[in-house]
């Protein structure tokens, strides 16, 4: 398969003080874009920055609509629960619900003596699952939002270390996958009345996890990315390991004819019925691969977008094309429409520049290899972390 070369259709510069090093754990030297997400109707786009700001843009024009600072520490995830309300989690131990219409925080979900490391929403925006730094998973009922909300219930025996990612399955929204530093992936049916009865599957990846997700025509598969940049794919009902690709960076570099230093994430393409892997390097290069049962194929190289490491991406259909938005350490959001190539508008704080030329270019970055792979900088491993077995 020939590798397709793609340039960004549009670029947003979220901050004019980009970070200068991916090794600065407290983000003292500038602003990274840590997370990016779109609303269910795909009319809004929001991103979380390393200075605890969340910025919302019109998806069509990419004009900045709102910015607010709901947290006092690093934002760990951001999700829409509907077209009007954004849910964010933070290492400050809270999740915040923000109403875009009233431009205000309408509720705080507080964890007791835990950092909120990840959040997702299931049951069509009704139930929030929050993964904490003590290995617990907390659930909140979002139907009756009040100023301060307490957990509806918690799973306390599933993990023995940081819960790094939680993900509801979109086809059966009661199914929840959880990942942890303890190397375990658990799948729960949250419609069951107890944690013991809810646990359906346990998969041991033998490596601390940072991201999991469902994939496949019936979402029967689970992909797993670890902190050491390894990739595994599983069948979650049978707990069968389909493929353990190991540390794929050298192989991806060879396939894509470019240096690959970290894995950004995976995405199931409904349009193409395939699992895609996004990977990159500290120079801002981004490559997309097709993951098969026992093989990986280079698909696309996204050029001339970012100038530093890519932290996050979101996929969505837009104007009939399958589009991706990537977020990076260079303070940029880049839009990539993989079904076509279009012009290259650069967007600043007030909307589209429209010239295809970049004005007010931020200071050049000093690029260094990440300490331990890519994605968001890893939390310090606990000195007395428990082994799963």
Short mmCIF file of N, CA and C in Angstrom, two decimals, residues 145-256:
data_model
loop_
_atom_site.label_atom_id
_atom_site.label_comp_id
_atom_site.label_asym_id
_atom_site.label_seq_id
_atom_site.Cartn_x
_atom_site.Cartn_y
_atom_site.Cartn_z
N UNK A 145 -28.55 17.18 38.03
CA UNK A 145 -27.31 17.88 38.33
C UNK A 145 -27.54 18.90 39.44
N UNK A 146 -26.72 18.83 40.48
CA UNK A 146 -26.76 19.81 41.56
C UNK A 146 -25.38 20.44 41.69
N UNK A 147 -25.27 21.43 42.56
CA UNK A 147 -24.03 22.18 42.68
C UNK A 147 -22.86 21.28 43.06
N UNK A 148 -23.06 20.42 44.05
CA UNK A 148 -22.04 19.46 44.45
C UNK A 148 -22.65 18.07 44.44
N UNK A 149 -22.02 17.16 43.72
CA UNK A 149 -22.58 15.82 43.55
C UNK A 149 -21.67 14.78 44.17
N UNK A 150 -22.28 13.76 44.74
CA UNK A 150 -21.56 12.66 45.37
C UNK A 150 -21.74 11.40 44.54
N UNK A 151 -20.82 10.45 44.64
CA UNK A 151 -20.90 9.25 43.80
C UNK A 151 -22.18 8.46 44.04
N UNK A 152 -22.71 7.95 42.93
CA UNK A 152 -23.83 7.02 43.00
C UNK A 152 -23.36 5.68 43.56
N UNK A 153 -22.12 5.34 43.27
CA UNK A 153 -21.50 4.10 43.74
C UNK A 153 -20.08 4.04 43.24
N UNK A 154 -19.32 3.05 43.70
CA UNK A 154 -17.91 2.93 43.31
C UNK A 154 -17.52 1.47 43.18
N UNK A 155 -16.57 1.21 42.27
CA UNK A 155 -15.90 -0.08 42.20
C UNK A 155 -14.55 0.09 42.90
N UNK A 156 -14.32 -0.69 43.94
CA UNK A 156 -13.12 -0.48 44.76
C UNK A 156 -12.16 -1.66 44.75
N UNK A 157 -12.54 -2.76 44.11
CA UNK A 157 -11.69 -3.95 44.11
C UNK A 157 -11.10 -4.28 42.74
N UNK A 158 -11.44 -3.49 41.73
CA UNK A 158 -11.06 -3.84 40.36
C UNK A 158 -9.57 -3.66 40.10
N UNK A 159 -8.98 -2.60 40.67
CA UNK A 159 -7.59 -2.27 40.38
C UNK A 159 -6.84 -1.98 41.67
N UNK A 160 -5.52 -2.11 41.60
CA UNK A 160 -4.66 -1.87 42.76
C UNK A 160 -3.73 -0.67 42.56
N UNK A 161 -3.94 0.08 41.48
CA UNK A 161 -3.08 1.23 41.18
C UNK A 161 -3.90 2.23 40.38
N UNK A 162 -3.25 3.31 39.96
CA UNK A 162 -3.94 4.37 39.21
C UNK A 162 -4.83 3.80 38.11
N UNK A 163 -6.07 4.26 38.04
CA UNK A 163 -6.93 3.96 36.90
C UNK A 163 -6.65 5.03 35.85
N UNK A 164 -6.00 4.64 34.78
CA UNK A 164 -5.49 5.60 33.80
C UNK A 164 -6.47 5.91 32.67
N UNK A 165 -7.43 5.00 32.43
CA UNK A 165 -8.38 5.24 31.34
C UNK A 165 -9.66 4.46 31.59
N UNK A 166 -10.79 5.10 31.35
CA UNK A 166 -12.09 4.43 31.36
C UNK A 166 -12.79 4.74 30.05
N UNK A 167 -13.48 3.75 29.49
CA UNK A 167 -14.12 3.94 28.19
C UNK A 167 -15.40 3.11 28.10
N UNK A 168 -16.54 3.79 27.89
CA UNK A 168 -17.79 3.10 27.64
C UNK A 168 -17.85 2.65 26.19
N UNK A 169 -18.46 1.49 25.98
CA UNK A 169 -18.70 1.03 24.61
C UNK A 169 -19.90 1.79 24.05
N UNK A 170 -19.80 2.24 22.82
CA UNK A 170 -20.88 3.06 22.24
C UNK A 170 -22.08 2.23 21.82
N UNK A 171 -21.88 0.98 21.44
CA UNK A 171 -22.99 0.16 20.97
C UNK A 171 -23.82 -0.40 22.12
N UNK A 172 -23.17 -0.81 23.19
CA UNK A 172 -23.85 -1.26 24.40
C UNK A 172 -23.34 -0.38 25.52
N UNK A 173 -24.05 0.71 25.79
CA UNK A 173 -23.47 1.77 26.62
C UNK A 173 -23.33 1.39 28.08
N UNK A 174 -23.80 0.20 28.47
CA UNK A 174 -23.57 -0.23 29.85
C UNK A 174 -22.20 -0.88 30.02
N UNK A 175 -21.55 -1.28 28.91
CA UNK A 175 -20.23 -1.91 29.00
C UNK A 175 -19.15 -0.85 29.19
N UNK A 176 -18.31 -1.07 30.18
CA UNK A 176 -17.24 -0.14 30.51
C UNK A 176 -15.92 -0.89 30.58
N UNK A 177 -14.91 -0.39 29.85
CA UNK A 177 -13.55 -0.91 29.94
C UNK A 177 -12.73 0.02 30.81
N UNK A 178 -11.93 -0.56 31.70
CA UNK A 178 -11.06 0.23 32.56
C UNK A 178 -9.63 -0.26 32.43
N UNK A 179 -8.68 0.66 32.50
CA UNK A 179 -7.26 0.33 32.39
C UNK A 179 -6.51 0.96 33.54
N UNK A 180 -5.40 0.33 33.93
CA UNK A 180 -4.70 0.78 35.12
C UNK A 180 -3.20 0.58 35.01
N UNK A 181 -2.50 1.26 35.90
CA UNK A 181 -1.06 1.04 36.05
C UNK A 181 -0.76 -0.37 36.54
N UNK A 182 -1.77 -1.07 37.07
CA UNK A 182 -1.54 -2.44 37.54
C UNK A 182 -1.52 -3.45 36.41
N UNK A 183 -1.61 -2.99 35.16
CA UNK A 183 -1.51 -3.81 33.95
C UNK A 183 -2.80 -4.51 33.55
N UNK A 184 -3.88 -4.31 34.29
CA UNK A 184 -5.12 -5.01 34.00
C UNK A 184 -6.09 -4.17 33.19
N UNK A 185 -6.76 -4.83 32.24
CA UNK A 185 -7.94 -4.28 31.58
C UNK A 185 -9.14 -5.05 32.13
N UNK A 186 -10.12 -4.33 32.65
CA UNK A 186 -11.36 -4.95 33.12
C UNK A 186 -12.52 -4.46 32.27
N UNK A 187 -13.46 -5.34 32.00
CA UNK A 187 -14.69 -4.96 31.32
C UNK A 187 -15.85 -5.26 32.26
N UNK A 188 -16.68 -4.24 32.49
CA UNK A 188 -17.82 -4.35 33.39
C UNK A 188 -19.12 -4.13 32.63
N UNK A 189 -20.16 -4.83 33.05
CA UNK A 189 -21.52 -4.50 32.65
C UNK A 189 -22.12 -3.68 33.78
N UNK A 190 -22.11 -2.37 33.63
CA UNK A 190 -22.50 -1.48 34.73
C UNK A 190 -23.99 -1.51 35.03
N UNK A 191 -24.76 -2.25 34.24
CA UNK A 191 -26.19 -2.39 34.55
C UNK A 191 -26.43 -3.38 35.69
N UNK A 192 -25.41 -4.14 36.04
CA UNK A 192 -25.54 -5.13 37.12
C UNK A 192 -25.47 -4.44 38.48
N UNK A 193 -26.09 -5.05 39.51
CA UNK A 193 -26.26 -4.34 40.78
C UNK A 193 -25.02 -4.25 41.66
N UNK A 194 -23.99 -5.06 41.41
CA UNK A 194 -22.81 -5.04 42.27
C UNK A 194 -21.55 -5.12 41.42
N UNK A 195 -20.42 -4.73 42.02
CA UNK A 195 -19.15 -4.80 41.31
C UNK A 195 -18.81 -6.24 40.93
N UNK A 196 -19.06 -7.16 41.84
CA UNK A 196 -18.75 -8.56 41.59
C UNK A 196 -19.54 -9.11 40.41
N UNK A 197 -20.83 -8.81 40.36
CA UNK A 197 -21.67 -9.32 39.27
C UNK A 197 -21.43 -8.56 37.97
N UNK A 198 -20.92 -7.33 38.07
CA UNK A 198 -20.69 -6.51 36.88
C UNK A 198 -19.44 -6.93 36.11
N UNK A 199 -18.45 -7.49 36.81
CA UNK A 199 -17.18 -7.83 36.17
C UNK A 199 -17.35 -8.98 35.18
N UNK A 200 -17.09 -8.71 33.91
CA UNK A 200 -17.25 -9.70 32.85
C UNK A 200 -15.92 -10.29 32.40
N UNK A 201 -14.89 -9.45 32.29
CA UNK A 201 -13.62 -9.90 31.72
C UNK A 201 -12.46 -9.22 32.41
N UNK A 202 -11.35 -9.96 32.55
CA UNK A 202 -10.10 -9.41 33.06
C UNK A 202 -8.99 -9.84 32.12
N UNK A 203 -8.21 -8.87 31.64
CA UNK A 203 -7.11 -9.15 30.72
C UNK A 203 -5.83 -8.56 31.30
N UNK A 204 -4.79 -9.36 31.41
CA UNK A 204 -3.52 -8.92 31.98
C UNK A 204 -2.52 -8.65 30.86
N UNK A 205 -2.18 -7.39 30.66
CA UNK A 205 -1.27 -7.00 29.58
C UNK A 205 0.19 -7.09 30.00
N UNK A 206 0.45 -7.27 31.29
CA UNK A 206 1.82 -7.39 31.83
C UNK A 206 2.61 -6.09 31.67
N UNK A 207 1.92 -4.96 31.52
CA UNK A 207 2.59 -3.67 31.41
C UNK A 207 1.62 -2.58 31.85
N UNK A 208 2.10 -1.52 32.52
CA UNK A 208 1.22 -0.43 32.92
C UNK A 208 0.52 0.18 31.70
N UNK A 209 -0.77 0.40 31.83
CA UNK A 209 -1.60 0.84 30.71
C UNK A 209 -1.85 2.34 30.75
N UNK A 210 -2.02 2.91 29.55
CA UNK A 210 -2.42 4.32 29.49
C UNK A 210 -3.65 4.57 28.64
N UNK A 211 -4.03 3.64 27.76
CA UNK A 211 -5.22 3.88 26.94
C UNK A 211 -5.81 2.55 26.49
N UNK A 212 -7.14 2.46 26.54
CA UNK A 212 -7.86 1.32 25.99
C UNK A 212 -9.07 1.83 25.23
N UNK A 213 -9.60 0.99 24.35
CA UNK A 213 -10.81 1.35 23.61
C UNK A 213 -11.38 0.15 22.89
N UNK A 214 -12.67 0.23 22.60
CA UNK A 214 -13.34 -0.84 21.87
C UNK A 214 -13.17 -0.65 20.37
N UNK A 215 -13.15 -1.75 19.62
CA UNK A 215 -13.11 -1.65 18.17
C UNK A 215 -13.75 -2.89 17.57
N UNK A 216 -14.00 -2.82 16.25
CA UNK A 216 -14.59 -3.93 15.52
C UNK A 216 -16.02 -3.63 15.11
N UNK A 217 -16.55 -4.36 14.13
CA UNK A 217 -17.92 -4.13 13.64
C UNK A 217 -18.95 -4.20 14.76
N UNK A 218 -18.74 -5.09 15.72
CA UNK A 218 -19.63 -5.20 16.87
C UNK A 218 -18.93 -4.73 18.15
N UNK A 219 -17.81 -4.05 17.99
CA UNK A 219 -16.98 -3.59 19.10
C UNK A 219 -16.63 -4.74 20.04
N UNK A 220 -16.30 -5.86 19.40
CA UNK A 220 -15.93 -7.05 20.15
C UNK A 220 -14.46 -7.04 20.57
N UNK A 221 -13.67 -6.15 19.99
CA UNK A 221 -12.24 -6.08 20.30
C UNK A 221 -11.91 -4.96 21.26
N UNK A 222 -10.75 -5.07 21.87
CA UNK A 222 -10.20 -4.01 22.72
C UNK A 222 -8.75 -3.80 22.33
N UNK A 223 -8.37 -2.54 22.08
CA UNK A 223 -6.95 -2.22 21.88
C UNK A 223 -6.40 -1.68 23.19
N UNK A 224 -5.10 -1.88 23.39
CA UNK A 224 -4.45 -1.43 24.62
C UNK A 224 -3.09 -0.83 24.27
N UNK A 225 -2.86 0.40 24.73
CA UNK A 225 -1.56 1.06 24.60
C UNK A 225 -0.95 1.18 25.99
N UNK A 226 0.33 0.87 26.09
CA UNK A 226 1.01 0.90 27.38
C UNK A 226 1.97 2.08 27.46
N UNK A 227 2.45 2.33 28.68
CA UNK A 227 3.39 3.42 28.88
C UNK A 227 4.74 3.19 28.26
N UNK A 228 5.04 1.96 27.87
CA UNK A 228 6.30 1.65 27.20
C UNK A 228 6.12 1.56 25.69
N UNK A 229 5.03 2.14 25.18
CA UNK A 229 4.75 2.24 23.74
C UNK A 229 4.54 0.88 23.08
N UNK A 230 3.93 -0.05 23.80
CA UNK A 230 3.55 -1.33 23.20
C UNK A 230 2.07 -1.31 22.86
N UNK A 231 1.70 -2.15 21.90
CA UNK A 231 0.31 -2.25 21.43
C UNK A 231 -0.15 -3.69 21.52
N UNK A 232 -1.32 -3.89 22.11
CA UNK A 232 -1.97 -5.20 22.14
C UNK A 232 -3.41 -5.06 21.68
N UNK A 233 -3.95 -6.13 21.08
CA UNK A 233 -5.37 -6.18 20.74
C UNK A 233 -5.94 -7.48 21.30
N UNK A 234 -7.16 -7.37 21.87
CA UNK A 234 -7.80 -8.46 22.58
C UNK A 234 -9.23 -8.66 22.09
N UNK A 235 -9.77 -9.86 22.32
CA UNK A 235 -11.20 -10.11 22.22
C UNK A 235 -11.72 -10.13 23.65
N UNK A 236 -12.59 -9.16 24.00
CA UNK A 236 -12.88 -8.98 25.43
C UNK A 236 -13.83 -10.01 26.00
N UNK A 237 -14.74 -10.56 25.20
CA UNK A 237 -15.66 -11.57 25.74
C UNK A 237 -14.93 -12.85 26.16
N UNK A 238 -13.98 -13.27 25.33
CA UNK A 238 -13.24 -14.50 25.61
C UNK A 238 -11.93 -14.26 26.36
N UNK A 239 -11.57 -12.97 26.53
CA UNK A 239 -10.28 -12.60 27.15
C UNK A 239 -9.10 -13.16 26.35
N UNK A 240 -9.28 -13.33 25.05
CA UNK A 240 -8.22 -13.89 24.21
C UNK A 240 -7.35 -12.78 23.64
N UNK A 241 -6.04 -12.93 23.79
CA UNK A 241 -5.10 -12.01 23.18
C UNK A 241 -4.99 -12.31 21.69
N UNK A 242 -5.39 -11.36 20.85
CA UNK A 242 -5.33 -11.56 19.40
C UNK A 242 -3.91 -11.33 18.90
N UNK A 243 -3.30 -10.21 19.31
CA UNK A 243 -1.92 -9.90 18.90
C UNK A 243 -1.25 -9.04 19.96
N UNK A 244 0.00 -9.37 20.24
CA UNK A 244 0.85 -8.53 21.06
C UNK A 244 1.98 -8.04 20.16
N UNK A 245 1.86 -6.79 19.71
CA UNK A 245 2.84 -6.25 18.77
C UNK A 245 4.12 -5.77 19.46
N UNK A 246 4.11 -5.71 20.79
CA UNK A 246 5.29 -5.26 21.51
C UNK A 246 5.56 -3.78 21.26
N UNK A 247 6.81 -3.38 21.47
CA UNK A 247 7.22 -2.01 21.18
C UNK A 247 7.33 -1.86 19.67
N UNK A 248 6.38 -1.15 19.09
CA UNK A 248 6.27 -1.11 17.63
C UNK A 248 6.99 0.07 17.00
N UNK A 249 7.68 0.88 17.77
CA UNK A 249 8.21 2.13 17.22
C UNK A 249 9.21 1.92 16.09
N UNK A 250 10.14 0.99 16.25
CA UNK A 250 11.11 0.74 15.18
C UNK A 250 10.42 0.21 13.92
N UNK A 251 9.46 -0.68 14.13
CA UNK A 251 8.72 -1.24 12.99
C UNK A 251 7.92 -0.15 12.28
N UNK A 252 7.26 0.71 13.05
CA UNK A 252 6.49 1.80 12.45
C UNK A 252 7.39 2.78 11.72
N UNK A 253 8.57 3.03 12.27
CA UNK A 253 9.53 3.93 11.61
C UNK A 253 9.93 3.37 10.25
N UNK A 254 10.18 2.06 10.21
CA UNK A 254 10.55 1.41 8.95
C UNK A 254 9.41 1.46 7.95
N UNK A 255 8.20 1.19 8.41
CA UNK A 255 7.05 1.19 7.50
C UNK A 255 6.75 2.58 6.95
N UNK A 256 6.85 3.59 7.83
CA UNK A 256 6.46 4.94 7.45
C UNK A 256 7.57 5.81 6.93
#
